[in-house]
Coordinates of C-alpha atoms and ligand atoms in Angstrom, one line a residue:
X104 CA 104.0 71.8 62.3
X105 CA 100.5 73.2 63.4
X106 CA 100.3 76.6 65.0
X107 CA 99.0 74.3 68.0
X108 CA 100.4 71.5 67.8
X109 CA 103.0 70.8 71.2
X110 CA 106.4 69.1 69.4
X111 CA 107.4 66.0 69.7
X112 CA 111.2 64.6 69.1
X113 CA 114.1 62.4 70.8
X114 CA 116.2 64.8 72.0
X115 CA 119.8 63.6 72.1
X116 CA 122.1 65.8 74.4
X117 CA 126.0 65.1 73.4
X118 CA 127.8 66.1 76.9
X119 CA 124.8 65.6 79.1
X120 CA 126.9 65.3 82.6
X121 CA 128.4 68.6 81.9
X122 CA 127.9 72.6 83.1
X123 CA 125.8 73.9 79.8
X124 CA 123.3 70.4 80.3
X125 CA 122.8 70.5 83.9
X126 CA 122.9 74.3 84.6
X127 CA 120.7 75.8 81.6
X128 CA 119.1 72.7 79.3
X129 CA 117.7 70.5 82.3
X130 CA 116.3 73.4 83.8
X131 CA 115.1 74.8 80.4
X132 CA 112.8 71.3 79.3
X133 CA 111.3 71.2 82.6
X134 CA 110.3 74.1 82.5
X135 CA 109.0 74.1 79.0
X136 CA 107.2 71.0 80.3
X137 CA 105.6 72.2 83.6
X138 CA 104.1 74.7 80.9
X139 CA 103.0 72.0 79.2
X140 CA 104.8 73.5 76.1
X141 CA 105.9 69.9 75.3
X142 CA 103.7 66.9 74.1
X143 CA 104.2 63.5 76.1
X144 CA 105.5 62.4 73.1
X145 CA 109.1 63.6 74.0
X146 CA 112.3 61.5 75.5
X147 CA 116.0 62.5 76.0
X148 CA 119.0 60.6 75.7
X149 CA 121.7 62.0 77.6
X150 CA 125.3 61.1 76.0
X151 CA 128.4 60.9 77.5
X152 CA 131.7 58.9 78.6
X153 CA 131.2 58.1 82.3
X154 CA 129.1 55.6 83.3
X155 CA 126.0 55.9 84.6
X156 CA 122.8 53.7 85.0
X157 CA 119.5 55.1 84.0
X158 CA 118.2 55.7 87.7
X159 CA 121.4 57.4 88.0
X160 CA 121.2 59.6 85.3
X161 CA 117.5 60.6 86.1
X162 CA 118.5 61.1 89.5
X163 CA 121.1 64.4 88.6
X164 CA 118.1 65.6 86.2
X165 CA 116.0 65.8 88.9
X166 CA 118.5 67.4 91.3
X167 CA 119.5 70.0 88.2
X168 CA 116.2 71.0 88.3
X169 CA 114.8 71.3 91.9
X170 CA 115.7 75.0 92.4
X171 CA 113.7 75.8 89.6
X172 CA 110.2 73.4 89.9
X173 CA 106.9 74.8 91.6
X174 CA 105.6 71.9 91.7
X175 CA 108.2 68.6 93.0
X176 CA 104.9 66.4 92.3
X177 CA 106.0 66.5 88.7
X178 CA 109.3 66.1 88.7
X179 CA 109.2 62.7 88.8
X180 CA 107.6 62.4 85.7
X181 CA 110.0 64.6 83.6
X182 CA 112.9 62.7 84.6
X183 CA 111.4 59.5 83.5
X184 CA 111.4 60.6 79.8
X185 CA 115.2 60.6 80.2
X186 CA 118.0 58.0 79.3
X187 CA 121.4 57.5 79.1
X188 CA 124.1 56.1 76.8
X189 CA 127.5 56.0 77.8
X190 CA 129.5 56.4 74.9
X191 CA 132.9 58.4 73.8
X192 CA 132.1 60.0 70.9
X193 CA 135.2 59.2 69.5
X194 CA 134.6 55.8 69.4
X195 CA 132.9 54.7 66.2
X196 CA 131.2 51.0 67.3
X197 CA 129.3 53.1 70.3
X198 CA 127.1 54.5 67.9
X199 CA 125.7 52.0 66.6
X200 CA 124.2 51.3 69.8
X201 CA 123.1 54.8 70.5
X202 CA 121.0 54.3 66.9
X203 CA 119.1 51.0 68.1
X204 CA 118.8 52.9 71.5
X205 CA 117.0 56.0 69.6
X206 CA 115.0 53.4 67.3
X207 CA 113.3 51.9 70.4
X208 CA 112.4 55.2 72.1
X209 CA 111.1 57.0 69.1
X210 CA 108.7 54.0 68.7
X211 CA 108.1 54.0 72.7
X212 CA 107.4 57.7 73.1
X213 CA 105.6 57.8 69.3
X214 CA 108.2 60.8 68.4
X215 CA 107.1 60.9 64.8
X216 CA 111.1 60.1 64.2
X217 CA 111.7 63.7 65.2
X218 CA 115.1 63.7 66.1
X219 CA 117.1 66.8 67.7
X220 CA 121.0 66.5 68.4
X221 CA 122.4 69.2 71.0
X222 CA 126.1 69.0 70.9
X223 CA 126.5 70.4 75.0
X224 CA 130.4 69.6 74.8
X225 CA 133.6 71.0 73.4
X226 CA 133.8 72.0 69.7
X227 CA 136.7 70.5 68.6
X228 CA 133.9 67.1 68.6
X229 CA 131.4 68.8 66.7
X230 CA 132.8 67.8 63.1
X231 CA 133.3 64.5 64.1
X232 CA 130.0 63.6 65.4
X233 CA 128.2 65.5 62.8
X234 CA 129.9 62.4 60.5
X235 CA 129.3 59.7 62.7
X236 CA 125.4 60.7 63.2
X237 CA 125.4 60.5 59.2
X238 CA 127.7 57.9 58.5
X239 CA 126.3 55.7 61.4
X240 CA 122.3 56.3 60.0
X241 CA 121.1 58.3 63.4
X242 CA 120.2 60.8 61.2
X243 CA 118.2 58.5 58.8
X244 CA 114.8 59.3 60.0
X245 CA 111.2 59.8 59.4
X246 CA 110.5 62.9 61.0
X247 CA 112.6 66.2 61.2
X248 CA 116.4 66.4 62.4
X249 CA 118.1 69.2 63.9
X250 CA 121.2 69.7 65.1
X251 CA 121.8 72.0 67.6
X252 CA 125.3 73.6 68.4
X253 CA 127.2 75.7 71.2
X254 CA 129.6 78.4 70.2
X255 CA 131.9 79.1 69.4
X256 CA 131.5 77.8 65.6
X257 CA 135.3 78.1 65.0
X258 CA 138.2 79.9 66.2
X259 CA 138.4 82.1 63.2
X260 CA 137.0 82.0 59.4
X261 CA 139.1 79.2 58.3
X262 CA 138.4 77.0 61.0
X263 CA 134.6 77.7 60.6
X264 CA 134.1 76.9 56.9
X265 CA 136.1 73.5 57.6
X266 CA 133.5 72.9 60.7
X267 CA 130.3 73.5 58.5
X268 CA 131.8 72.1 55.4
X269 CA 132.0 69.0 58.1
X270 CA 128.6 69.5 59.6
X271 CA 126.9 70.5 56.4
X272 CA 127.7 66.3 55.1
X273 CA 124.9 65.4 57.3
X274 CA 122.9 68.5 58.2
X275 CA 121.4 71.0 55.2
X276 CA 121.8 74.9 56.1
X277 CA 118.3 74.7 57.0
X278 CA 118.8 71.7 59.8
X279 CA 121.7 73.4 61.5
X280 CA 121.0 76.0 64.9
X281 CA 123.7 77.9 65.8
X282 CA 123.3 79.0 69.2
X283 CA 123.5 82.4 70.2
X284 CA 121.9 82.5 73.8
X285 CA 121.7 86.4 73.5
X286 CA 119.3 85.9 70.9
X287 CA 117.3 84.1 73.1
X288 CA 117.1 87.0 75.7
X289 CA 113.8 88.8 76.1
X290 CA 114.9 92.3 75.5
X291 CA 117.6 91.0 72.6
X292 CA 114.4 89.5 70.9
X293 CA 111.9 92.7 71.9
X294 CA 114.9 95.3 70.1
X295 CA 112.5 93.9 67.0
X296 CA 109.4 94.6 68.4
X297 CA 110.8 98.5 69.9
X298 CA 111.6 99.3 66.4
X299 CA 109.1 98.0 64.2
X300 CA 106.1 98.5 66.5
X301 CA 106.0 101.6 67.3
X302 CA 105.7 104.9 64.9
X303 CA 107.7 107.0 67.1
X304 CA 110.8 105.6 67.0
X305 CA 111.2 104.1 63.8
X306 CA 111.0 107.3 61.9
X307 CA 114.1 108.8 63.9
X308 CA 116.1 105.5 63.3
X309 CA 118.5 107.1 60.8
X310 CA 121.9 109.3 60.7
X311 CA 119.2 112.0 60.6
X312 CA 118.3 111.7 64.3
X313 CA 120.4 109.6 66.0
X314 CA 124.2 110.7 66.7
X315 CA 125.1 107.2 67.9
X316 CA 124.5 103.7 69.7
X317 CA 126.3 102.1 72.3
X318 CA 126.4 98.4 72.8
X319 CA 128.1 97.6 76.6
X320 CA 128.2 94.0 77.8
X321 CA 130.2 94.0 81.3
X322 CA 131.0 91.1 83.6
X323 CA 132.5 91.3 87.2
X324 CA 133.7 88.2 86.9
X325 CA 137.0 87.0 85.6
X326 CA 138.1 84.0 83.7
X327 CA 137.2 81.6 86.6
X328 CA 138.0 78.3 85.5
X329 CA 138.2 78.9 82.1
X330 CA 141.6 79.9 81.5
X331 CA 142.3 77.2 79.1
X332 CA 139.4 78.0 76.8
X333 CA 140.0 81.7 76.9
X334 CA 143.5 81.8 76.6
X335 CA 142.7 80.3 72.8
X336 CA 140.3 82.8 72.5
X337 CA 139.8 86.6 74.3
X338 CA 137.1 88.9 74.7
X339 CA 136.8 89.7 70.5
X340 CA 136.5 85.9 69.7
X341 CA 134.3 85.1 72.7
X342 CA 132.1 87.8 72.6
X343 CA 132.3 90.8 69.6
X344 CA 132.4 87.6 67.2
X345 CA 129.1 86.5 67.8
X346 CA 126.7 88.1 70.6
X347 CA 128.0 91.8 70.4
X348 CA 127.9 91.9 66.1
X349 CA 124.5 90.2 66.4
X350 CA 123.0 92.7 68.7
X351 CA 124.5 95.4 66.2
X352 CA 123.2 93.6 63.5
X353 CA 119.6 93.9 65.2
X354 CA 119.3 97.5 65.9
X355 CA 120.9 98.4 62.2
X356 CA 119.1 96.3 59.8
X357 CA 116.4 97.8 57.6
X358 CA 112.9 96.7 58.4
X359 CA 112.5 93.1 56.8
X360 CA 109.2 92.5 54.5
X361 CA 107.9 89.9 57.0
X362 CA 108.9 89.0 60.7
X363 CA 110.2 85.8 59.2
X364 CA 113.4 83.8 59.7
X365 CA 114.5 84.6 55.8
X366 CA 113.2 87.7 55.8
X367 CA 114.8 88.9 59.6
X368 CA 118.3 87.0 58.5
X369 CA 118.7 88.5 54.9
X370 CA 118.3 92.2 56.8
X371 CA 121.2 91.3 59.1
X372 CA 123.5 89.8 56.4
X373 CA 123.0 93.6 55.0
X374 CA 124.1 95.4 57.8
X375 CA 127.1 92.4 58.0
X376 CA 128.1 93.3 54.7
X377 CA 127.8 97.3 55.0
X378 CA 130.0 97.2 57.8
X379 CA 133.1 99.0 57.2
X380 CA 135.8 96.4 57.6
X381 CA 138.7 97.6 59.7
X382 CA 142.4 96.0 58.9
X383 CA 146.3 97.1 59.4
X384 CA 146.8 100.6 61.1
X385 CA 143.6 101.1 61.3
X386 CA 142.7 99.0 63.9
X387 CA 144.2 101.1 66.4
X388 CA 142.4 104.0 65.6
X389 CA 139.1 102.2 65.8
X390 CA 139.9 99.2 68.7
X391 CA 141.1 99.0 71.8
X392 CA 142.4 96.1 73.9
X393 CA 142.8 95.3 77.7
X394 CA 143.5 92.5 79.6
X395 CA 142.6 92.9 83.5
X396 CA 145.0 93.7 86.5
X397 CA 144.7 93.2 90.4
X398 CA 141.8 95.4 92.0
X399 CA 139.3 95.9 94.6
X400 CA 135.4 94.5 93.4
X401 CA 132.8 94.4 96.2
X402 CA 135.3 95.2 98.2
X403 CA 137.6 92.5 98.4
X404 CA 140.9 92.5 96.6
X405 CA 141.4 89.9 93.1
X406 CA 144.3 89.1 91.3
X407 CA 145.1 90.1 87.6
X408 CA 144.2 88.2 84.6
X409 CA 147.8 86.9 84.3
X410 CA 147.4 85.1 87.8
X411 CA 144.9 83.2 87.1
X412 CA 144.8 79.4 86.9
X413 CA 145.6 77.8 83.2
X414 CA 146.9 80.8 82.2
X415 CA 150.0 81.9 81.0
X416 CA 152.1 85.0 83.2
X417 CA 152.6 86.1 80.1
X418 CA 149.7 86.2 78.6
X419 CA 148.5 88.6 75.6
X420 CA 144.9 87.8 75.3
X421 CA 142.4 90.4 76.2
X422 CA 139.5 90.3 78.3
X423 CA 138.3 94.2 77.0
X424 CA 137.7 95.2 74.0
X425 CA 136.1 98.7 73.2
X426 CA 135.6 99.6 68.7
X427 CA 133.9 101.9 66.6
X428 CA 132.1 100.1 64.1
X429 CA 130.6 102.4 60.8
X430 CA 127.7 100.9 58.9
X431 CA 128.6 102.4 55.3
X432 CA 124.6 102.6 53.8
X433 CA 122.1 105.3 53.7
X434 CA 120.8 104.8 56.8
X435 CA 123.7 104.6 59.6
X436 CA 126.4 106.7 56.9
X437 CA 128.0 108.8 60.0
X438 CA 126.8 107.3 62.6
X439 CA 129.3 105.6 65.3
X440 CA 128.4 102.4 66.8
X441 CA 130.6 101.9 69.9
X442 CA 131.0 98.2 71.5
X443 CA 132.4 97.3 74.5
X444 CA 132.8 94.1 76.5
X445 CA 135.1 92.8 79.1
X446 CA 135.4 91.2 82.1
X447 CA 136.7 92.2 85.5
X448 CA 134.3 95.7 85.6
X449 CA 133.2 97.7 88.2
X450 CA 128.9 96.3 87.6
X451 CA 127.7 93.4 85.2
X452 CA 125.4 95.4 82.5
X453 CA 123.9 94.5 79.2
X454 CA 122.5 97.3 77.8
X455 CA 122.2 99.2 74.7
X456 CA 122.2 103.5 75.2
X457 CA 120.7 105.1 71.7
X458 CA 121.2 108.8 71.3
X459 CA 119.8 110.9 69.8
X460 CA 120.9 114.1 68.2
X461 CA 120.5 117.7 70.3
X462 CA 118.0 119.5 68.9
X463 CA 118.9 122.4 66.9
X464 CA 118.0 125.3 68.7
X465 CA 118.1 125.5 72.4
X466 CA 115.9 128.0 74.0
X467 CA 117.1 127.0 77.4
X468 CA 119.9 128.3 76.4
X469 CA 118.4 131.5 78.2
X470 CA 118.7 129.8 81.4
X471 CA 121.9 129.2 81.1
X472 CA 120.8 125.2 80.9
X473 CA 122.2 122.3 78.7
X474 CA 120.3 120.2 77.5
X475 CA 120.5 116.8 78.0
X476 CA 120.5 114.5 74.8
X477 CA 117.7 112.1 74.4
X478 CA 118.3 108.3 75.2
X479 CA 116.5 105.4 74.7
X480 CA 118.4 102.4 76.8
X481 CA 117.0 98.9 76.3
X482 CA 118.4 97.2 79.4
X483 CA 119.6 93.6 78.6
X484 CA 120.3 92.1 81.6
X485 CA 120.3 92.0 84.3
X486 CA 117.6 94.4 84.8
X487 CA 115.4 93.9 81.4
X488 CA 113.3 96.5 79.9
X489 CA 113.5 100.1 78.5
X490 CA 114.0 104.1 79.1
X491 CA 113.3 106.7 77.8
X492 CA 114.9 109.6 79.0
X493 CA 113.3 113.1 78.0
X494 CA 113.9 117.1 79.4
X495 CA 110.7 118.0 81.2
X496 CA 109.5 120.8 83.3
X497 CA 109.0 119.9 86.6
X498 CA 106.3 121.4 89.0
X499 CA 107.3 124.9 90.1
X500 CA 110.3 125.0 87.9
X501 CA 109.7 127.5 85.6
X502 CA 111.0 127.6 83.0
X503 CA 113.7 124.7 83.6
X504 CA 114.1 122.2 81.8
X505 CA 114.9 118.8 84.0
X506 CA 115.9 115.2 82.9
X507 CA 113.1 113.0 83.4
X508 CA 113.1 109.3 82.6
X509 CA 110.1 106.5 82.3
X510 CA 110.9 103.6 82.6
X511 CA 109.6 99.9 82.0
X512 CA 110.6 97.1 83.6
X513 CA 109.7 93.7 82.5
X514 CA 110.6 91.8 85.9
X515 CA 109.1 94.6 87.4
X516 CA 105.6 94.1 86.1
X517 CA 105.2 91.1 85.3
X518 CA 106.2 89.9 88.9
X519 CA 108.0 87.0 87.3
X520 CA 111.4 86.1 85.8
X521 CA 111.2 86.2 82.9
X522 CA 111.9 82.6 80.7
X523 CA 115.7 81.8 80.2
X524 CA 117.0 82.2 77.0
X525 CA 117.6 78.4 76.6
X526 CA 113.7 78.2 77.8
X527 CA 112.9 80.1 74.1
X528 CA 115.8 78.8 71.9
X529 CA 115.5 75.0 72.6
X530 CA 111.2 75.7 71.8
X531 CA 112.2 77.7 68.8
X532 CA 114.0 74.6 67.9
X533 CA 111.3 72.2 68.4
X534 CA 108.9 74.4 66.2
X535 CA 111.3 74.4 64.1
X536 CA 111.6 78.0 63.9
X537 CA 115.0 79.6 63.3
X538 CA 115.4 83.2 63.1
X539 CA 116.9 84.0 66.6
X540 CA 119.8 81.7 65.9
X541 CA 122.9 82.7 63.5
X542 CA 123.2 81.5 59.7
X543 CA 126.4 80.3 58.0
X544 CA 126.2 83.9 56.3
X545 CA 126.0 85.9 59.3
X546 CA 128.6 83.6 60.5
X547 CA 131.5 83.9 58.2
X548 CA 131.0 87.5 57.9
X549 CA 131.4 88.0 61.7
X550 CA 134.6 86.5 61.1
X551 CA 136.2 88.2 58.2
X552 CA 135.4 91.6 60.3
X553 CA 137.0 90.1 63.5
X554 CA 139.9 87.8 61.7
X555 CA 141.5 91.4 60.6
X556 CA 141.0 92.7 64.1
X557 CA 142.6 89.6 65.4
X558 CA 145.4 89.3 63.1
X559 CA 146.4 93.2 63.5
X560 CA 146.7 92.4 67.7
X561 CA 148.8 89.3 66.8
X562 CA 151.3 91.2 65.0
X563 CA 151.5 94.2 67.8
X564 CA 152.9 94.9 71.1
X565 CA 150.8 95.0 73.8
X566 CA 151.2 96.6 77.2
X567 CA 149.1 94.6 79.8
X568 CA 147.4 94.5 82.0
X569 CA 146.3 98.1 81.1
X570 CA 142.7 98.2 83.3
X571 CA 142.3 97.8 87.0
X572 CA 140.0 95.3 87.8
X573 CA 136.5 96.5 89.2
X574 CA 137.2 99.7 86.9
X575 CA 135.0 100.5 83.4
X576 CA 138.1 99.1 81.4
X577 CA 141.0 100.7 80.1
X578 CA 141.4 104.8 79.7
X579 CA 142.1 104.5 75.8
X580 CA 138.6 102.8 75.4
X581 CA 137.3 106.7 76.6
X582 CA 139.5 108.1 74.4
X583 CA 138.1 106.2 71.5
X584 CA 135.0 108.3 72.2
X585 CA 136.5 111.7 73.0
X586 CA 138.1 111.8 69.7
X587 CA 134.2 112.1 68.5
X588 CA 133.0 114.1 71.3
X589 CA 131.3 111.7 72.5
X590 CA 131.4 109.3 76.2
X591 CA 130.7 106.2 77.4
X592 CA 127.3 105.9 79.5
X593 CA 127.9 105.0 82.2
X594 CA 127.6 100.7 82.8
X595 CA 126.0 100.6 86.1
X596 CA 122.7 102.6 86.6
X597 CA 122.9 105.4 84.2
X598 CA 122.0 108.5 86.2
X599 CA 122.0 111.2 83.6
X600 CA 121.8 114.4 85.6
X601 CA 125.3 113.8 87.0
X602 CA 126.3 113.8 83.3
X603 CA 125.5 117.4 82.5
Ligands
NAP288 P1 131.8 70.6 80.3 O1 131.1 70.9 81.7 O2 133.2 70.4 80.3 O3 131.1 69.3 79.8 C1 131.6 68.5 78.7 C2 130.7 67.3 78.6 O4 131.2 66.5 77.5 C3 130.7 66.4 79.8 O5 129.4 65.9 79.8 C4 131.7 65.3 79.4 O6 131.3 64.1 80.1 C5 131.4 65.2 77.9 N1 132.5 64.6 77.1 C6 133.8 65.1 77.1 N2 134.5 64.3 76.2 C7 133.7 63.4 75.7 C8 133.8 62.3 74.8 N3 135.0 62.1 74.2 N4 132.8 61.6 74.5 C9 131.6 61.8 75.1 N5 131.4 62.8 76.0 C10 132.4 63.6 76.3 O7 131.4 71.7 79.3 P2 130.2 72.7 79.2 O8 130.5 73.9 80.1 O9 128.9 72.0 79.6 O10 130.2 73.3 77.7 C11 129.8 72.5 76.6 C12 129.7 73.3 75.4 O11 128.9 74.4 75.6 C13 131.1 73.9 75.0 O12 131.1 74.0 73.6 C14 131.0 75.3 75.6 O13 131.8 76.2 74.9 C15 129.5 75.6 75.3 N6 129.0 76.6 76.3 C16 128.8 76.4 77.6 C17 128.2 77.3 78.4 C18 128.0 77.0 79.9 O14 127.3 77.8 80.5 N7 128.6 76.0 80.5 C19 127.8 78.5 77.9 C20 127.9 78.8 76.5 C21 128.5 77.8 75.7 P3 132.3 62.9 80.4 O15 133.5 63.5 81.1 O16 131.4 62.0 81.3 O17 132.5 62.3 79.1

């Protein structure tokens, strides 16, 4: 495709009356086509078991994506590129007339038999789908076809070699996007552009300089409705597995040759492999666990993980994890990196706290000061953008040094939100361009590191609930740190000088 040149394709959406299509991918194609980032040449077919007329289906579109039009004028016309099929995708005569339903619209809307395939709907589909789309010729086209798939990609290494081994019958290596909405977040994506654009940082991006990285992803929310998903899978499956390895995986890897997809995905498959692999006893020195209890968030009082609907009162799956992951090449030999995710904490935070070492002499020492170490936090969401916090002097302080911080904030200047993940990921997509979602490589490799993790907890006792909720998680994930010397940064707004 043209530098220039606005993509055209039939976009089939697999689960289009669902959460994922009406909440993020509705919402997302408008507004790629309000920015007039799509050609005219584009249609949707929405796919899914109830019934629903066309006027019907266009009708929720335009309702999924009121809140987030400027303009209602055009709203109109977006919905009118989309369709629906009603079809159970385990039904194999249905998709024959989903084919002759594609065939007329990619003539109607001249699509250049570009054909995407989201699959917006549970995984344990995906396998059979893929073979149906091959078996039944949807994926016999002109043009280019994609397929586009939610996680989680398997529920452990096993599980996701026989899903891609399925997948890969009807889509090559280079047709598949794995979706990792993280790595369609703004400041996920600009970690590359911190590192490699500017000279002052990438020269202290080493054991030399750095004495380690932090990598927090909090929620306040609990398991919601979801307590049948997450009971099958937990905090390491749902989020270390995929977005919390991948953001490691971005602030590790060596500096690739070119800022292409190849290039950018062989540098993470480096820092995949070089990561020490943690099994048996050794899981407890480098992991912790925790599964939420009762607490007090925003002031009002909410019950434990184990009272929550669809899940078992006994339950032993945990929605915290904290580890220390060791990146065993030249570059990161020594160098902690500490994760932590959960839900149930006291803020919701992503954000990413590098620091540095303390410098080797300290002449404030005079002044009976300590020095603060420098960070650099690159504030995921939902704030978005970067700090650098420094010791300065300030006015009429002689001789003091003081924390200072500057700050840049990407809502803050450009006035705007900034584009949804989904916004950049479903574009990427279309332009064919694939290097902010996950390879099979990166993929299997995320799961032989978390399979041990997972198998180690299976075979243990476990004492939950062991946090409260609305706390930062349980009191071994601080020890995990102490026993380096190091602590957690704080999750919510990291105010350094109380820190001292
Ligand atoms: P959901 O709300 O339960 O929607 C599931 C969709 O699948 C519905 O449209 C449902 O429609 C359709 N469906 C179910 N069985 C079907 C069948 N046999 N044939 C055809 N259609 C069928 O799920 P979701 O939250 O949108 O999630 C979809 C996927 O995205 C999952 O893999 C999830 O893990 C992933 N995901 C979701 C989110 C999110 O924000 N929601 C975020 C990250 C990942 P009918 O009942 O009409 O058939």
């Amino acid at each position: 495709m043209k530098h220039n040149e606005k993509p055209s394709a039939l976009i089939m959406i697999f689960g289009a009356t669902g959460d994922l299509a009406n909440r993020k991918l509705f919402p997302s194609l408008y507004r790629l086509f309000e920015k007039g980032n799509l050609s005219e040449n584009f249609a949707v077919i929405g796919v899914a078991r109830r019934s629903l007329s066309n006027e019907q289906f266009q009708e929720n579109v335009k309702n999924s994506v009121q809140s987030v039009a400027s303009n209602s004028n055009n709203i109109d016309e977006f919905a009118s590129h989309f369709y629906y099929h009603s079809h159970d995708v385990t039904d194999s005569d249905s998709y024959v007339a989903l084919r002759e339903m594609a065939v007329q619209l990619d003539e109607q809307y001249q699509t250049k038999g570009n054909r995407i395939f989201y699959l917006a709907m549970a995984p344990e589909f995906f396998g059979s789908i893929a073979t149906h789309l091959n078996e039944d010729g949807l994926t016999n086209v002109q043009g280019f076809k994609r397929l586009v798939i939610e996680k989680p990609f398997g529920h452990d290494l096993k599980s996701a070699k026989e899903l891609n081994n399925q997948i890969r019958t009807a889509f090559s290596e280079d047709e598949i996007y794995r979706i990792d909405h993280y790595l369609g977040k703004e400041m996920v994506r600009n970690i590359e552009v911190i590192r490699f654009a500017n000279a002052i940082f990438e020269p202290l991006w080493n054991n030399r300089y750095i004495s380690n990285i932090q990598v927090t992803s909090s929620e306040t929310l609990g398991v919601e409705e979801r307590g049948r998903y997450y009971e099958n899978s937990g905090a390491l499956r749902d989020m270390v597995q995929n977005h919390m390895l991948q953001m490691v995986a971005l602030l590790a890897m060596e500096p690739p040759i070119k800022l292409n997809t190849e290039e950018i995905r062989s540098e993470k498959v480096k820092v995949l492999r070089a990561m020490r692999s943690i099994k048996d006893d050794k899981v407890d020195k480098y992991f912790v666990r925790g599964q939420y209890g009762e607490g007090i968030l925003n002031g009002q009082k909410v019950s434990a993980y184990r009272d929550e609907q669809m899940v078992d009162p006994q339950s032993n799956t945990e929605t915290f994890v904290a580890g220390k992951l060791l990146i065993d090449n030249f570059r990161w030999a020594g160098v902690p990196f500490y994760i932590r995710t959960g839900k149930r904490m006291k803020s919701k935070s992503t954000k990413i706290v590098i620091q540095f070492k303390d410098i080797p002499m300290n002449l404030y020492y005079k002044t009976e000061q300590t020095l603060n170490p420098n960070l650099l936090v690159i504030h995921i969401q939902p704030e978005e953008g970067i700090t650098l916090h420094l010791n300065a002097q300030k006015t009429g302080n002689h001789m003091n040094a003081t924390p200072v911080k500057l700050s840049y904030s990407n809502t803050g200047i450009d006035g705007i939100n900034t584009p949804e993940a989904y916004e950049k990921l479903l574009y990427d997509c279309m332009r064919g361009d694939a290097t902010n979602f996950t390879h099979w490589d990166e993929v299997a490799l995320s799961w032989s590191f978390v399979d041990n993790i997972s198998q180690h907890w299976q075979q243990t006792q476990t004492h939950f609930p062991n946090y409260e909720s609305g706390s930062a998680g349980p009191k071994d994930s601080d020890v995990l740190l102490a026993r380096d010397g190091f602590f957690w940064w704080p999750i919510g707004d990291l105010e350094v000088e109380k820190y001292q």
